[in-house]
PDB file of C-alpha atoms in Angstrom:
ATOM      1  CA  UNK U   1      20.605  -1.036   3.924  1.00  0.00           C
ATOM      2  CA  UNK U   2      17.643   0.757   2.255  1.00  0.00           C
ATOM      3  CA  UNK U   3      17.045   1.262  -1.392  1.00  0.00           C
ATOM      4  CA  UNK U   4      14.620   3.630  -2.766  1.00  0.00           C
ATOM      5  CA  UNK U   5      12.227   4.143  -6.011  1.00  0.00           C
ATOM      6  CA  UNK U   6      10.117   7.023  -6.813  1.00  0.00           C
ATOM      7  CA  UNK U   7       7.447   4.473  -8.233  1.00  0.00           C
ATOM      8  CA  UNK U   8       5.558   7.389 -11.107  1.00  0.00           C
ATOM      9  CA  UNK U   9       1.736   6.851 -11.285  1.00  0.00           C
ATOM     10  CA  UNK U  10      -0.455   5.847 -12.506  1.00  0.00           C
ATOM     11  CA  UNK U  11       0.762   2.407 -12.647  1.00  0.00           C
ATOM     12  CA  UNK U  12       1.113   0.045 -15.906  1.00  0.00           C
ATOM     13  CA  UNK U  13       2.993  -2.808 -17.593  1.00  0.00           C
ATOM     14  CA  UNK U  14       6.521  -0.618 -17.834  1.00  0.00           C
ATOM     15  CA  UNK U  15       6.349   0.012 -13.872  1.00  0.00           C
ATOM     16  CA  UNK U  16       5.952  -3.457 -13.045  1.00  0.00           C
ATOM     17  CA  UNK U  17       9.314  -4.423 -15.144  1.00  0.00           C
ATOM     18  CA  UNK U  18      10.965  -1.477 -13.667  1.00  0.00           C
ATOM     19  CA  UNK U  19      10.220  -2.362 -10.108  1.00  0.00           C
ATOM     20  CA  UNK U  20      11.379  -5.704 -10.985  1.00  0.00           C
ATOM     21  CA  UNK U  21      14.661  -4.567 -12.092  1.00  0.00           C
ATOM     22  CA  UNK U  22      15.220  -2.400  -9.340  1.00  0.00           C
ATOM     23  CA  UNK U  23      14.400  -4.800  -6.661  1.00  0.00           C
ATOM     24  CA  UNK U  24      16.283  -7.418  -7.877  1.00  0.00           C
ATOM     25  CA  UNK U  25      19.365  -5.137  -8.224  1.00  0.00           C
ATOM     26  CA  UNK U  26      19.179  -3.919  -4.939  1.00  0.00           C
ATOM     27  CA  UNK U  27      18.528  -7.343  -3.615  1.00  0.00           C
ATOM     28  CA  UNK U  28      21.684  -8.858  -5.304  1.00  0.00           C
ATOM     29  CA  UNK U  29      23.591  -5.543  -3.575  1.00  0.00           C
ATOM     30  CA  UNK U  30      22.466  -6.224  -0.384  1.00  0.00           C
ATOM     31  CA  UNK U  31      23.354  -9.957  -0.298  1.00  0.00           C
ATOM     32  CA  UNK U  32      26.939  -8.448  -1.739  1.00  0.00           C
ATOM     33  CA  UNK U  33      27.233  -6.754   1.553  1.00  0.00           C
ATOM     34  CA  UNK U  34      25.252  -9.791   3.752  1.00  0.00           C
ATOM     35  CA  UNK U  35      22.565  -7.489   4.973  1.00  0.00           C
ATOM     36  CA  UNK U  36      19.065  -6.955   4.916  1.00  0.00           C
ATOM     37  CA  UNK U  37      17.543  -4.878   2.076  1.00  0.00           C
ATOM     38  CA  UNK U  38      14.623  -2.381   3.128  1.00  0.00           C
ATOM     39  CA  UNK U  39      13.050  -1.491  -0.392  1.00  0.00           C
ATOM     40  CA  UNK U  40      11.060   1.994   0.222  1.00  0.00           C
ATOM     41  CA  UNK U  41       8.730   2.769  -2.815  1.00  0.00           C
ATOM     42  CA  UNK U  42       7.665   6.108  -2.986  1.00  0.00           C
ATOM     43  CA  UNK U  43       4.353   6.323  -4.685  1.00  0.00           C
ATOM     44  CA  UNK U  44       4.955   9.994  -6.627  1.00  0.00           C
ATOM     45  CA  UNK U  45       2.010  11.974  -8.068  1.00  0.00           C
ATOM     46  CA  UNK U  46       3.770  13.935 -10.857  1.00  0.00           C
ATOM     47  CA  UNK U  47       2.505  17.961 -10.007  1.00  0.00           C
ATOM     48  CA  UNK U  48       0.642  17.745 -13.916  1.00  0.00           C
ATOM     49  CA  UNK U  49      -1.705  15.051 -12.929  1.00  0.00           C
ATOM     50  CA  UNK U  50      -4.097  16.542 -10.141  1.00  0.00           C
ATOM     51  CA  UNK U  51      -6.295  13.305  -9.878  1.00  0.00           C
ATOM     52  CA  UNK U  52      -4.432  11.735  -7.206  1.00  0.00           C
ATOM     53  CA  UNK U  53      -2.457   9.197  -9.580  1.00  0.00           C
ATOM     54  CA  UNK U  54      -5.798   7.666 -10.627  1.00  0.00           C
ATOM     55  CA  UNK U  55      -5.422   5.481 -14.266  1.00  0.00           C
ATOM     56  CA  UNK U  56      -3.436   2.957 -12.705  1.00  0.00           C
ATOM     57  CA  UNK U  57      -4.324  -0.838 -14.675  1.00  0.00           C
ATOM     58  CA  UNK U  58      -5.453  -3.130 -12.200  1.00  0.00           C
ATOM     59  CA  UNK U  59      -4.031  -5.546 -14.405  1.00  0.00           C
ATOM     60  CA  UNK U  60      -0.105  -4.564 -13.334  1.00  0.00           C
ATOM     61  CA  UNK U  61      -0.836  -3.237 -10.081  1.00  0.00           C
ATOM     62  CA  UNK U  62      -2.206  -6.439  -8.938  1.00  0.00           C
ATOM     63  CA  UNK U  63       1.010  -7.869 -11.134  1.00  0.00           C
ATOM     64  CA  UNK U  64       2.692  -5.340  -8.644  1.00  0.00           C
ATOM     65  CA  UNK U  65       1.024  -6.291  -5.652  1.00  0.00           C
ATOM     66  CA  UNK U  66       1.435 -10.329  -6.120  1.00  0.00           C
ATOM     67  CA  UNK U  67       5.418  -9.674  -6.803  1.00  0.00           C
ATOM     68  CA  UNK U  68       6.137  -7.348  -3.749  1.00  0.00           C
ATOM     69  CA  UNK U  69       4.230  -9.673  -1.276  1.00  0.00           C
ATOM     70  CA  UNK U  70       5.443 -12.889  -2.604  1.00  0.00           C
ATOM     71  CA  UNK U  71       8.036 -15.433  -1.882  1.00  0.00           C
ATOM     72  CA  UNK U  72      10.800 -13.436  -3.898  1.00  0.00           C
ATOM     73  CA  UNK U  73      10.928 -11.027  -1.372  1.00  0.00           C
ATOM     74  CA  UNK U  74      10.642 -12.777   1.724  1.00  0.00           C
ATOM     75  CA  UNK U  75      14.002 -11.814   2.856  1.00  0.00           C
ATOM     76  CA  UNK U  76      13.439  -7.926   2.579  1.00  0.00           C
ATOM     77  CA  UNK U  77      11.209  -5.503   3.990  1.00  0.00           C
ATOM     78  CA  UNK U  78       9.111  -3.575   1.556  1.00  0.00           C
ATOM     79  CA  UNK U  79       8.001  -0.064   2.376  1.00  0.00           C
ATOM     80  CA  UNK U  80       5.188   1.739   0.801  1.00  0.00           C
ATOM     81  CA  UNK U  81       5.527   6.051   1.309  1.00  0.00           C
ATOM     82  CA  UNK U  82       3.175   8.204   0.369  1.00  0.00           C
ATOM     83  CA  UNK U  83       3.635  11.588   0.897  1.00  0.00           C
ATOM     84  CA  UNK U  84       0.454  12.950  -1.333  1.00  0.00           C
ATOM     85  CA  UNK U  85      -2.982  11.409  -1.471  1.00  0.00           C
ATOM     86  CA  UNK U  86      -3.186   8.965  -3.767  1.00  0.00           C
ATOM     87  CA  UNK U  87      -6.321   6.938  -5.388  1.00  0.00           C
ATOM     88  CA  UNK U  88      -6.775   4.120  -8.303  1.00  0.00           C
ATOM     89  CA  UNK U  89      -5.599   1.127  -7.664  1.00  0.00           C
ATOM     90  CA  UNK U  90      -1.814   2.156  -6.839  1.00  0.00           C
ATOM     91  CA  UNK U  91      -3.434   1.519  -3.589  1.00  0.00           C
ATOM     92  CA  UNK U  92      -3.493  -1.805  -3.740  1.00  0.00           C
ATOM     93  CA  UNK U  93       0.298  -1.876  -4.446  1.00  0.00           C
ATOM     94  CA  UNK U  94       0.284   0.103  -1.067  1.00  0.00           C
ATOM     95  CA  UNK U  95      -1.194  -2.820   0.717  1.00  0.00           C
ATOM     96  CA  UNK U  96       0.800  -5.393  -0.674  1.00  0.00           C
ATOM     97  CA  UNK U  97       4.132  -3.526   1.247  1.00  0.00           C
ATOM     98  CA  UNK U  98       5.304  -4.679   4.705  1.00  0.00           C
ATOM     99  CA  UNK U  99       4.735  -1.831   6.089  1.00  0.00           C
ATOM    100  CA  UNK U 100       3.152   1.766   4.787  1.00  0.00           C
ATOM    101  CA  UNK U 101       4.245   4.937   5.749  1.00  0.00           C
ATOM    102  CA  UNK U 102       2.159   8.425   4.894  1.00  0.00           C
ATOM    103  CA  UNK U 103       2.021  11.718   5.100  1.00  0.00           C
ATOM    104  CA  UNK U 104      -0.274  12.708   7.587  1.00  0.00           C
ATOM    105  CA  UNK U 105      -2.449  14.855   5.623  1.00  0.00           C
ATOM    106  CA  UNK U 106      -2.262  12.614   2.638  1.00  0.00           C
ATOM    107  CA  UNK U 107      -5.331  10.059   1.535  1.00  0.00           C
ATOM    108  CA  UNK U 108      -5.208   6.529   0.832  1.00  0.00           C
ATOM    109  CA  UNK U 109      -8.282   5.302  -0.582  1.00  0.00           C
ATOM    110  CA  UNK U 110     -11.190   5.812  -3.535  1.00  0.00           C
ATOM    111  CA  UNK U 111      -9.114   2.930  -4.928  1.00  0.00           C
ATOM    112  CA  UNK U 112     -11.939   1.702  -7.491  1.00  0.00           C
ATOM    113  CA  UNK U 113     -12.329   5.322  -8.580  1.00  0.00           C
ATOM    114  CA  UNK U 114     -11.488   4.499 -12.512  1.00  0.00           C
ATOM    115  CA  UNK U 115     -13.842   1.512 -12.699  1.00  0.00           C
ATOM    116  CA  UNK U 116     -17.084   1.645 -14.153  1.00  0.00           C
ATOM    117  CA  UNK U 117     -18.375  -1.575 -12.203  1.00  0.00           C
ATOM    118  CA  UNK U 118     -15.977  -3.260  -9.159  1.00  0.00           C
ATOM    119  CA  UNK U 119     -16.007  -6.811  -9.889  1.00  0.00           C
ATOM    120  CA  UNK U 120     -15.916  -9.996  -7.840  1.00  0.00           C
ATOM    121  CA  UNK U 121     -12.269 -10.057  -9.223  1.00  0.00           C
ATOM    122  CA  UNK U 122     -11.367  -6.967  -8.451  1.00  0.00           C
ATOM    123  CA  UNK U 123     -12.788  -7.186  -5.133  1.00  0.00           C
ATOM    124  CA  UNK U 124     -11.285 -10.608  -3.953  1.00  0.00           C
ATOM    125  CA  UNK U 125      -7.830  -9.077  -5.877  1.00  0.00           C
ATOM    126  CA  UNK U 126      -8.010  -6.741  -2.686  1.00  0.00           C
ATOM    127  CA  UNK U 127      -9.048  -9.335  -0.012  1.00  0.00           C
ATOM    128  CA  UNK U 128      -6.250 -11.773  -0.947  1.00  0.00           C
ATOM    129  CA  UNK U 129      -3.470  -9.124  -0.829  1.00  0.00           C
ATOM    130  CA  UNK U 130      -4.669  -7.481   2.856  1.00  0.00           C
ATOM    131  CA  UNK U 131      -4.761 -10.969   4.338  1.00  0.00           C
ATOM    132  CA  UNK U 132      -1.271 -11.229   3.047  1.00  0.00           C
ATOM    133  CA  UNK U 133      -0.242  -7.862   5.182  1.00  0.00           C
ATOM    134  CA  UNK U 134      -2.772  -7.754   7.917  1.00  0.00           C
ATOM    135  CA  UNK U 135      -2.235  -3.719   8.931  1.00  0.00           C
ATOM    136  CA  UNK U 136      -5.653  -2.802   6.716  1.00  0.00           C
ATOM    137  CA  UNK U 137      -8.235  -5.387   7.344  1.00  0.00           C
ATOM    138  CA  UNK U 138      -9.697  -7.166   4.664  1.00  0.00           C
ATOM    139  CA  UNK U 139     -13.328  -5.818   4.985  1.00  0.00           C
ATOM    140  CA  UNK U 140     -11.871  -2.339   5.192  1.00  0.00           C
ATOM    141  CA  UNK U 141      -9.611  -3.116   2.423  1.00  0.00           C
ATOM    142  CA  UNK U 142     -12.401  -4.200  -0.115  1.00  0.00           C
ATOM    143  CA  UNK U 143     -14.757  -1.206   1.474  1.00  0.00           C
ATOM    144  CA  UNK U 144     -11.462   1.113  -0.011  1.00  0.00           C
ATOM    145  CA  UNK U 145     -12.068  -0.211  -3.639  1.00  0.00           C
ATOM    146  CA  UNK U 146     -15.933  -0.853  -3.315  1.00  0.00           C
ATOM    147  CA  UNK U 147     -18.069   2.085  -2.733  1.00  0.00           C
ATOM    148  CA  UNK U 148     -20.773   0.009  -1.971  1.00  0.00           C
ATOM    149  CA  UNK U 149     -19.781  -1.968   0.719  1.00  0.00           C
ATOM    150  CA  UNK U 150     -19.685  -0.407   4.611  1.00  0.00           C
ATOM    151  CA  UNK U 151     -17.532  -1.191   7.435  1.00  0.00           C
ATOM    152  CA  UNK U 152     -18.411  -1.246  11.224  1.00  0.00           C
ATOM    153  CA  UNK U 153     -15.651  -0.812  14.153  1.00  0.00           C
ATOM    154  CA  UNK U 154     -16.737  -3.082  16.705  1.00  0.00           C
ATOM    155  CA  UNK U 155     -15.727  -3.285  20.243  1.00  0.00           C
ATOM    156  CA  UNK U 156     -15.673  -6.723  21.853  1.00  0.00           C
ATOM    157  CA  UNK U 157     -14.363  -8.453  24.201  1.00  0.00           C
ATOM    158  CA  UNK U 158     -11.045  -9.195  23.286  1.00  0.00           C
ATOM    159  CA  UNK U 159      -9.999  -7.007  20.463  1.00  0.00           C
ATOM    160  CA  UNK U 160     -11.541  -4.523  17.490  1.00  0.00           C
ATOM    161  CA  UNK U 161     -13.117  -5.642  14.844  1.00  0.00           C
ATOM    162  CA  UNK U 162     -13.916  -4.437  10.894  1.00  0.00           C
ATOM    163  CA  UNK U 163     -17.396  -6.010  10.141  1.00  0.00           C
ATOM    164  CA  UNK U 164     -19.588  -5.790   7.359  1.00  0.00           C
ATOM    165  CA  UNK U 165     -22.683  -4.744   8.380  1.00  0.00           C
ATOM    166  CA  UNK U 166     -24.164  -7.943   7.131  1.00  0.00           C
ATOM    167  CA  UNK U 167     -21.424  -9.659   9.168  1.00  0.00           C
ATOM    168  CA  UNK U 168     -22.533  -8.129  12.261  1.00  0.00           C
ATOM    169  CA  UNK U 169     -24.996 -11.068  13.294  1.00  0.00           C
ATOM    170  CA  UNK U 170     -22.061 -13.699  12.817  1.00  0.00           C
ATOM    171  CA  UNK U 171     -19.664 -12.080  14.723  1.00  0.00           C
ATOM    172  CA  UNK U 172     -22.066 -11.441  17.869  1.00  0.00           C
ATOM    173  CA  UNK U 173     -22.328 -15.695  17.784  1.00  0.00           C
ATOM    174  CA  UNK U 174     -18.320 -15.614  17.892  1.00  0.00           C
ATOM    175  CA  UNK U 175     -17.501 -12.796  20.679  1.00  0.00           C
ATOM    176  CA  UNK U 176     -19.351 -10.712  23.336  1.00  0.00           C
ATOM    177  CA  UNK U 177     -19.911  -7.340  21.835  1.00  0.00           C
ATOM    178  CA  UNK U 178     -19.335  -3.993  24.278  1.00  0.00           C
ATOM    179  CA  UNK U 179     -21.093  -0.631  23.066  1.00  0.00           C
ATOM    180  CA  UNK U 180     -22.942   0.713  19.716  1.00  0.00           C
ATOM    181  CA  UNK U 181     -20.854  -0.627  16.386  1.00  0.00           C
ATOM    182  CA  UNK U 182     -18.941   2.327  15.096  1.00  0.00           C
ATOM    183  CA  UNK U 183     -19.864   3.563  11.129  1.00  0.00           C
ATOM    184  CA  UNK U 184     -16.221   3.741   9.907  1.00  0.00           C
ATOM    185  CA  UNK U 185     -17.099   3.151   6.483  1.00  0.00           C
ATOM    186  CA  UNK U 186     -20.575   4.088   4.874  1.00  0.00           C
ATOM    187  CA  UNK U 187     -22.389   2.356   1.903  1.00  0.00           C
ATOM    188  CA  UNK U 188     -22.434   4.793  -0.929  1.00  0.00           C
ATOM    189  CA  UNK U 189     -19.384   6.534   0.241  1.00  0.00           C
ATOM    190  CA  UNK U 190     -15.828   6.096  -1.346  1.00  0.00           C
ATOM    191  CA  UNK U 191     -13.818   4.942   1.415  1.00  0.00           C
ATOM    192  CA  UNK U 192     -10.495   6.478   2.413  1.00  0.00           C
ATOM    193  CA  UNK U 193      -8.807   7.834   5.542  1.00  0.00           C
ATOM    194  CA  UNK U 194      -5.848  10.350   6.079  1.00  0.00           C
ATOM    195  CA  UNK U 195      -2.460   9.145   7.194  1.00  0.00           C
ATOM    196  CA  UNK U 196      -3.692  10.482  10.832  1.00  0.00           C
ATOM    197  CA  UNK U 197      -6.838   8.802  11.137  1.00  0.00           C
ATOM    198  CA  UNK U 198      -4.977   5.828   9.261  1.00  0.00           C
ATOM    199  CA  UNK U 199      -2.381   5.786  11.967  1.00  0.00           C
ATOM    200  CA  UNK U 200      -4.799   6.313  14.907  1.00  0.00           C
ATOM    201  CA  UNK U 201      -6.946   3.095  13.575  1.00  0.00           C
ATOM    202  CA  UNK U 202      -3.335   1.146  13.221  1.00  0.00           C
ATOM    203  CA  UNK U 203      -3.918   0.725   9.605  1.00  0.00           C
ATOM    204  CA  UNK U 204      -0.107   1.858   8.535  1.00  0.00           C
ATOM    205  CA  UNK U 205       2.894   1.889  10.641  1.00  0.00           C
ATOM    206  CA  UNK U 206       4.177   5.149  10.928  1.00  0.00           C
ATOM    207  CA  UNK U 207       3.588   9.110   9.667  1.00  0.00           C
ATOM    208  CA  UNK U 208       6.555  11.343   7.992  1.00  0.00           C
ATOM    209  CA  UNK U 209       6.496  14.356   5.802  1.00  0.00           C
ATOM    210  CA  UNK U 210       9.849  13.922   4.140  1.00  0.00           C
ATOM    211  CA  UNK U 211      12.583  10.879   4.253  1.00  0.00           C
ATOM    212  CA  UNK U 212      14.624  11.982   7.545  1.00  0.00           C
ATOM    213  CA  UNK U 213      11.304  10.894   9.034  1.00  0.00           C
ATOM    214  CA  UNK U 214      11.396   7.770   6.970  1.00  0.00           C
ATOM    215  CA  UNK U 215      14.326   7.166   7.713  1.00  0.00           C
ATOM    216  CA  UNK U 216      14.158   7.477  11.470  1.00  0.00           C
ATOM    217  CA  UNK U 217      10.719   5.536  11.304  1.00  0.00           C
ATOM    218  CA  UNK U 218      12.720   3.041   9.942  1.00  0.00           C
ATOM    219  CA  UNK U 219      15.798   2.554  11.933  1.00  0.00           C
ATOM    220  CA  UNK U 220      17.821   3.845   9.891  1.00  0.00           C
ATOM    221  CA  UNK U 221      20.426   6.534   9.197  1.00  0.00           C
ATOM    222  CA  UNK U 222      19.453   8.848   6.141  1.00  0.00           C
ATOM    223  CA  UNK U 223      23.042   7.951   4.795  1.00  0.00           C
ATOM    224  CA  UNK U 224      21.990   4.449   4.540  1.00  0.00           C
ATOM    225  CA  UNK U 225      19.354   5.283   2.433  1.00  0.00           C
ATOM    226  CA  UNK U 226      20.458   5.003  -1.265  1.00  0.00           C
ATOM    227  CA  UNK U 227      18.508   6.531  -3.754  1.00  0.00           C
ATOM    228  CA  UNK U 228      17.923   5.122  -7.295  1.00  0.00           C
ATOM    229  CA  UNK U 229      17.509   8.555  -9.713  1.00  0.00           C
ATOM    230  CA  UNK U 230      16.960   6.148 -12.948  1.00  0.00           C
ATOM    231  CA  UNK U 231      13.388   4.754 -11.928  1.00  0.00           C
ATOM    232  CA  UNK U 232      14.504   0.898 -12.128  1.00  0.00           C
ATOM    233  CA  UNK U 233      16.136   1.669 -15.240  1.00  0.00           C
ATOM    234  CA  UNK U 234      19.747   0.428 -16.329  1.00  0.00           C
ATOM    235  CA  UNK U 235      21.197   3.982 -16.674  1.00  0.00           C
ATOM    236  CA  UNK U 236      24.807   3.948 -19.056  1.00  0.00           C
ATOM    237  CA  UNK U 237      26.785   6.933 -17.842  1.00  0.00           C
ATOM    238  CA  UNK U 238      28.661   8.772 -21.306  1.00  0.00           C
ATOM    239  CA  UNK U 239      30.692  11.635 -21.440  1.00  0.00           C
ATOM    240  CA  UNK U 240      29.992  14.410 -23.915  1.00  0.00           C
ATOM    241  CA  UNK U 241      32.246  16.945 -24.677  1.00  0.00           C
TER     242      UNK U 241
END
């Protein structure tokens, strides 16, 4: 059974209690019924903010992050769709999601867009939650949040690899290199890729425009989809005559 939540950016203190609520009521439906819930947050840029959903805390998305790729939710899937770009550091609540789904015209990226300086917190914040996931690699997920880092696509001989450029050295001691180190990420340069070159890189799992295509990316029938309208919230239904 799926469950989903337009999740409203930017991202602060309210949407982390309201995700909360919402997972843990779709959670106790699921075990009602003894299957497995597949929690689908869509990450919605409101049409009057044209930033991308930037202004997201880091403070509750990393609050976010921790809870959806935690213990708590080790028995559901969590699904992170993005049909727009978005930037700010709703991206890192992106990463912390089993598995992300986009648009494939939208952006993911620019993440440490609102920051004036991208600490060794924030920076590590990123790290911990991509080793959690493994689809965006940890060097390309601090590169997305740290405009002055670069990244390097490396062929060698027995997979691809997302170095550093300072990491290069090291990782020719490890593994026999093959070809010229691809720039995927330059120094300077905010990084962030479209759902298409996202995909292509096998960075995010699948592409939709709308959610039939979630849906079938999923496995699962649109009717088995169930949509919350209240935002995590504990709606009261009155009648008014």
């Amino acid at each position: 059974l799926g469950w989903t939540m337009k999740v409203r950016l930017p991202i602060t203190g309210q949407t982390y209690r309201r995700v909360q609520r919402f997972v843990f009521n779709a959670r106790d439906k699921a075990a009602a019924a003894e299957k497995r819930p597949v929690l689908i947050f869509e990450l919605e840029v409101l049409p009057a903010h044209g930033e991308f959903g930037r202004g997201s805390e880091f403070g509750a998305s990393y609050q976010l992050a921790d809870f959806l790729s935690g213990p708590q939710l080790s028995e559901a899937v969590t699904v992170a769709y993005l049909p727009q770009t978005v930037q700010g550091h709703a991206v890192l609540v992106a990463l912390a999601c089993d598995e992300i789904i986009m648009a494939s015209d939208a952006q993911i990226g620019s993440a440490g867009i609102d920051e004036a300086n991208i600490s060794d917190t924030i920076r590590l914040a990123y790290k911990e939650i991509a080793d959690r996931r493994k689809d965006f690699p940890d060097e390309v997920a601090m590169a997305l949040v740290d405009p002055r880092r670069d990244v390097l696509k490396v062929e060698t001989e027995l997979s691809t690899e997302f170095v550093s450029r300072e990491n290069l050295e090291e990782l020719k001691q490890r593994r026999a290199i093959r070809g010229t180190p691809e720039e995927l990420i330059r120094a300077g340069e905010p990084g962030q890729f479209s759902g298409s070159e996202a995909r292509q890189l096998g960075f995010i799992d699948y592409l939709a425009s709308d959610f039939v295509g979630v849906a079938r990316a999923l496995g699962l029938p649109p009717k088995a989809i169930h949509i919350d309208p209240s935002l995590g919230d504990q709606w009261r239904a009155v009648r008014v005559d």
